[in-house]
Coordinates of C-alpha atoms in Angstrom, one line a residue:
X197 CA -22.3 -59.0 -50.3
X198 CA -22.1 -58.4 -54.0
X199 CA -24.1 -61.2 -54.9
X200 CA -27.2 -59.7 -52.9
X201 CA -29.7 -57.6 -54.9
X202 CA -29.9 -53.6 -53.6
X203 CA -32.5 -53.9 -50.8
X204 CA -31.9 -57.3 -50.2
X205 CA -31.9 -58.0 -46.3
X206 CA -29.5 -59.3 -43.9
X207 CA -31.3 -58.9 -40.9
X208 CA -34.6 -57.9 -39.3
X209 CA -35.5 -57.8 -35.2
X210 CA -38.4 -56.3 -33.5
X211 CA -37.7 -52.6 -32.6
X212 CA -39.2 -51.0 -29.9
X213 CA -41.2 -47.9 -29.9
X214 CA -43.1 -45.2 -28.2
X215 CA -46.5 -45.6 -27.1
X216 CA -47.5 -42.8 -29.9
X217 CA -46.2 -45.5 -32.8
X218 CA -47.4 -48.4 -30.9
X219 CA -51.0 -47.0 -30.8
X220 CA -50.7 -46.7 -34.8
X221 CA -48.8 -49.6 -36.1
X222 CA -49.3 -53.2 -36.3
X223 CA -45.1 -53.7 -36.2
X224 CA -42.4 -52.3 -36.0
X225 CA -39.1 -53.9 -37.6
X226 CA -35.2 -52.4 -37.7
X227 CA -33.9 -53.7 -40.6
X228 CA -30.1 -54.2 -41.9
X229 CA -30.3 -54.3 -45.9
X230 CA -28.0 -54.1 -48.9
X231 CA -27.2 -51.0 -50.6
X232 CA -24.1 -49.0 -52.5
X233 CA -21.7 -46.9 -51.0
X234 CA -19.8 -43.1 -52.6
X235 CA -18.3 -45.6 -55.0
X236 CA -20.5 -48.0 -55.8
X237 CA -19.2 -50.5 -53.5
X238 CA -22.2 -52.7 -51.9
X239 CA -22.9 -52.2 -48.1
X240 CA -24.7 -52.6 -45.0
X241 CA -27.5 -50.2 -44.0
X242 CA -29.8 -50.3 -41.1
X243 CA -33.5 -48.7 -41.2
X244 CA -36.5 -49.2 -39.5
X245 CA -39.5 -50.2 -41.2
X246 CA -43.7 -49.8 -39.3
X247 CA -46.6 -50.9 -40.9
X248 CA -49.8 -49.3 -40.0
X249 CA -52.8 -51.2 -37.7
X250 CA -55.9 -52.7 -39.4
X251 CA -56.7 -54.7 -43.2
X252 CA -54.1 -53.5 -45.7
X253 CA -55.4 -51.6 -49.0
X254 CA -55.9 -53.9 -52.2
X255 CA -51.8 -53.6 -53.5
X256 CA -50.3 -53.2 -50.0
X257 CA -50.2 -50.1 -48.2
X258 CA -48.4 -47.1 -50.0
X259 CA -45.1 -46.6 -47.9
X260 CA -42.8 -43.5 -47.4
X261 CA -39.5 -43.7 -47.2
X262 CA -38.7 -40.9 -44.7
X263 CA -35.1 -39.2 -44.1
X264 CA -34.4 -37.6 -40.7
X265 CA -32.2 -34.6 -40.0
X266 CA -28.5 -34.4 -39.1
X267 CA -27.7 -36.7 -36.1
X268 CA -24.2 -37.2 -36.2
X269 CA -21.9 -39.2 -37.5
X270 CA -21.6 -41.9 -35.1
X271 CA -23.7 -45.2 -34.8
X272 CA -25.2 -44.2 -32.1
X273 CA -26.6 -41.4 -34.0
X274 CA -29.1 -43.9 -35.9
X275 CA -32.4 -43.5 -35.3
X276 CA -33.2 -46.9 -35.7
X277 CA -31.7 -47.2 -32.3
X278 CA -33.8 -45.0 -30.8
X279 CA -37.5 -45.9 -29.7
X280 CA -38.5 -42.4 -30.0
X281 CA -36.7 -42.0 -33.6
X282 CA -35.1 -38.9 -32.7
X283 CA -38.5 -36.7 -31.9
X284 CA -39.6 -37.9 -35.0
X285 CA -42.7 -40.5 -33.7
X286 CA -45.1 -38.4 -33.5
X287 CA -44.7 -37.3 -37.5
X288 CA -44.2 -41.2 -37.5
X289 CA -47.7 -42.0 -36.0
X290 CA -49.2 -39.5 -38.5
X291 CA -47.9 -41.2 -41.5
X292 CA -49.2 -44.2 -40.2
X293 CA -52.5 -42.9 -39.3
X294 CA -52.8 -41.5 -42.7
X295 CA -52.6 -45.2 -44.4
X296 CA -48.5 -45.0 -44.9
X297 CA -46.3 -47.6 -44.0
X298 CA -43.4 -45.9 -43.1
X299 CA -39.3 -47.3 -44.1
X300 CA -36.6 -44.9 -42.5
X301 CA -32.8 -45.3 -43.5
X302 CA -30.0 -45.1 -41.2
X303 CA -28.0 -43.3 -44.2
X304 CA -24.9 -44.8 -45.0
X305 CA -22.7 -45.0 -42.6
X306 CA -24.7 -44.7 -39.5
X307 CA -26.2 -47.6 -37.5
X308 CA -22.9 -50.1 -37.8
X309 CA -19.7 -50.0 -35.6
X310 CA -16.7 -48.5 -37.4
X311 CA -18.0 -46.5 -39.7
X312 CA -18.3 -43.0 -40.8
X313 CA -21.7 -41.4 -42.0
X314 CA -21.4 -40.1 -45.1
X315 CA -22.6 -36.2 -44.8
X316 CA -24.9 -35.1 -47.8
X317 CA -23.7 -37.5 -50.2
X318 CA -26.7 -36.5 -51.8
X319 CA -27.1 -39.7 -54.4
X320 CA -25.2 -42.6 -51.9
X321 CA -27.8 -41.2 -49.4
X322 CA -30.5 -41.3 -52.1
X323 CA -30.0 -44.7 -52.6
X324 CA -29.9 -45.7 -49.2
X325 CA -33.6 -44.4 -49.4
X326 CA -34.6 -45.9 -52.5
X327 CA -33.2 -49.5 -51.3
X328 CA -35.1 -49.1 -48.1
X329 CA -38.4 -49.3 -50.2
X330 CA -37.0 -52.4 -51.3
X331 CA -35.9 -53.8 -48.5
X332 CA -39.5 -53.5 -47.4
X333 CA -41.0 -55.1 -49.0
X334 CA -38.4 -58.0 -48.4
X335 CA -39.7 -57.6 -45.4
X336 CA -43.5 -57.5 -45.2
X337 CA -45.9 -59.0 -47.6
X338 CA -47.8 -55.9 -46.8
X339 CA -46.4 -53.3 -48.0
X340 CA -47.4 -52.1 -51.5
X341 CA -45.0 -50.4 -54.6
X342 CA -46.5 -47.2 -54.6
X343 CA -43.7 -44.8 -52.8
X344 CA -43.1 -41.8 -51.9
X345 CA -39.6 -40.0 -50.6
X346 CA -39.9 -37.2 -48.0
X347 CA -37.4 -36.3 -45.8
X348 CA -36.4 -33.1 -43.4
X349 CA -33.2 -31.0 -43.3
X350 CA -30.0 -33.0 -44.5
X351 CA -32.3 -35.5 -46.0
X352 CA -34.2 -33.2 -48.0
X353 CA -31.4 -33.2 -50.4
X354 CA -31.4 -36.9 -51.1
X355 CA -35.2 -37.1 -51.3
X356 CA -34.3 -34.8 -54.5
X357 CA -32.0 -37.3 -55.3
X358 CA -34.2 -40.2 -54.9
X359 CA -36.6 -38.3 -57.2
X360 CA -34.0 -37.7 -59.5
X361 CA -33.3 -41.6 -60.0
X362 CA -36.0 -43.7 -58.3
X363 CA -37.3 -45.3 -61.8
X364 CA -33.8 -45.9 -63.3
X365 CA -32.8 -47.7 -59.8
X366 CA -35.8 -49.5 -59.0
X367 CA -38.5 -49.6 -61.8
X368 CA -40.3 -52.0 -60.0
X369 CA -41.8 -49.7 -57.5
X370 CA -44.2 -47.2 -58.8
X371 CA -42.3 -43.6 -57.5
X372 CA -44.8 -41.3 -56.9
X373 CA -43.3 -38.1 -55.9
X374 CA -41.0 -35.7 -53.1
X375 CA -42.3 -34.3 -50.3
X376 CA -38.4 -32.1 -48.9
X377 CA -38.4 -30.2 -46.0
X378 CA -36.5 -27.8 -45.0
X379 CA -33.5 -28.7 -47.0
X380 CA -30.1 -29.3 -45.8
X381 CA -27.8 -28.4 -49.1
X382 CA -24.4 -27.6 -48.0
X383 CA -21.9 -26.8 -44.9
X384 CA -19.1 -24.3 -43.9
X385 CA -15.6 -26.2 -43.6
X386 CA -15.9 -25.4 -39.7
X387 CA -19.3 -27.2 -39.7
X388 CA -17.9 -30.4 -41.7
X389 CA -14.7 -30.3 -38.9
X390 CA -16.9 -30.0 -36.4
X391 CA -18.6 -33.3 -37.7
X392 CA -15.3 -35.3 -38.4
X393 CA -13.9 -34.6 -34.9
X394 CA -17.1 -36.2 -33.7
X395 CA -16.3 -39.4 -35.1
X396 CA -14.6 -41.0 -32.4
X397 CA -17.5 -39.9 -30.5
X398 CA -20.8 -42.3 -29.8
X399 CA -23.1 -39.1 -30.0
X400 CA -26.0 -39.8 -28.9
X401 CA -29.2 -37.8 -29.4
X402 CA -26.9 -35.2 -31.1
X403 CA -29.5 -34.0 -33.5
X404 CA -29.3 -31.0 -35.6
X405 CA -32.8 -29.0 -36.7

């Protein structure tokens, strides 16, 4: 794994979608792509990535690299999984209506069998969003390098992050700013017990707003 490049992919399949995305996008991928764990080790992370319907702009269509909120911890829990990304598609659709293609990490952690999801880890989650941009582009010949990072509740905190490092960790792309929403920045030891107790747990469709 080490000698893949961050946002290099290991995988691609078509994903299904609700009829709200489908009306919007020309495709719709979920992707597995390289990134770097807490310590810096490389790893797997899943995404999805949707491209918008009709003739791309001239340098690719802008794309947005959105975070969900809290799901869980288990892979279940990914949104990638899920055709209607977590009650997220219709904020999907918009994006896309807008003129954004749309790339959505997984976070680390989530998405893969046997693993643990990383709770605001606010710069390994950061770069599972910056490396998503990345690995889009790996992807589609249509997207373009202008970015953006928005994301809602616990990834409001690593769209910061993403801000904080986007030209140091891919100068290549041409960051553009954060759009954070209602930002997730810490937890009560009950709340992080709560979360490791789930572990053994598939969760599905356990989300948090």
């Amino acid at each position: 794994m080490k000698a893949t490049p961050v946002g290099g992919v290991f995988a691609v399949e078509p994903m299904p979608v609700t009829e709200v995305v489908r009306e919007a996008s020309s495709q719709a991928w979920r992707i597995m792509y390289r990134s770097d764990g807490v310590h810096g080790t490389p790893i797997a992370v899943t995404g999805y990535l949707v491209v918008p319907r009709g003739a791309r702009p001239e340098g690719g269509w802008p794309i947005i690299a959105w975070g969900h909120g809290t799901t869980g911890v288990g892979p279940d829990c990914a949104l990638s999984r899920q055709p209607e990304l977590g009650g997220y598609d219709s904020i999907i659709a918009r994006f896309l209506r807008d003129g954004y293609a749309v790339v959505a990490t997984d976070y680390a952690g989530l998405g893969l069998p046997g693993q643990l999801h990383n709770f605001l880890q606010k710069y390994t989650l950061a770069r599972s969003m910056i490396d998503s941009v990345l690995a889009a582009r790996n992807v589609s010949s249509e997207v373009g390098r202008q970015w953006f990072a928005a994301g809602h509740s616990e990834d409001g905190l690593p769209a910061l992050g993403a801000g904080e490092i986007a030209t140091r960790r891919a100068p290549q792309l041409q960051f553009q700013g954060v759009v954070p929403v209602a930002i997730g920045g810490g937890s009560s030891p009950a709340w992080i017990d709560a979360m490791l107790i789930a572990r053994s747990e598939s969760c599905p469709r356990c989300h948090h707003r």
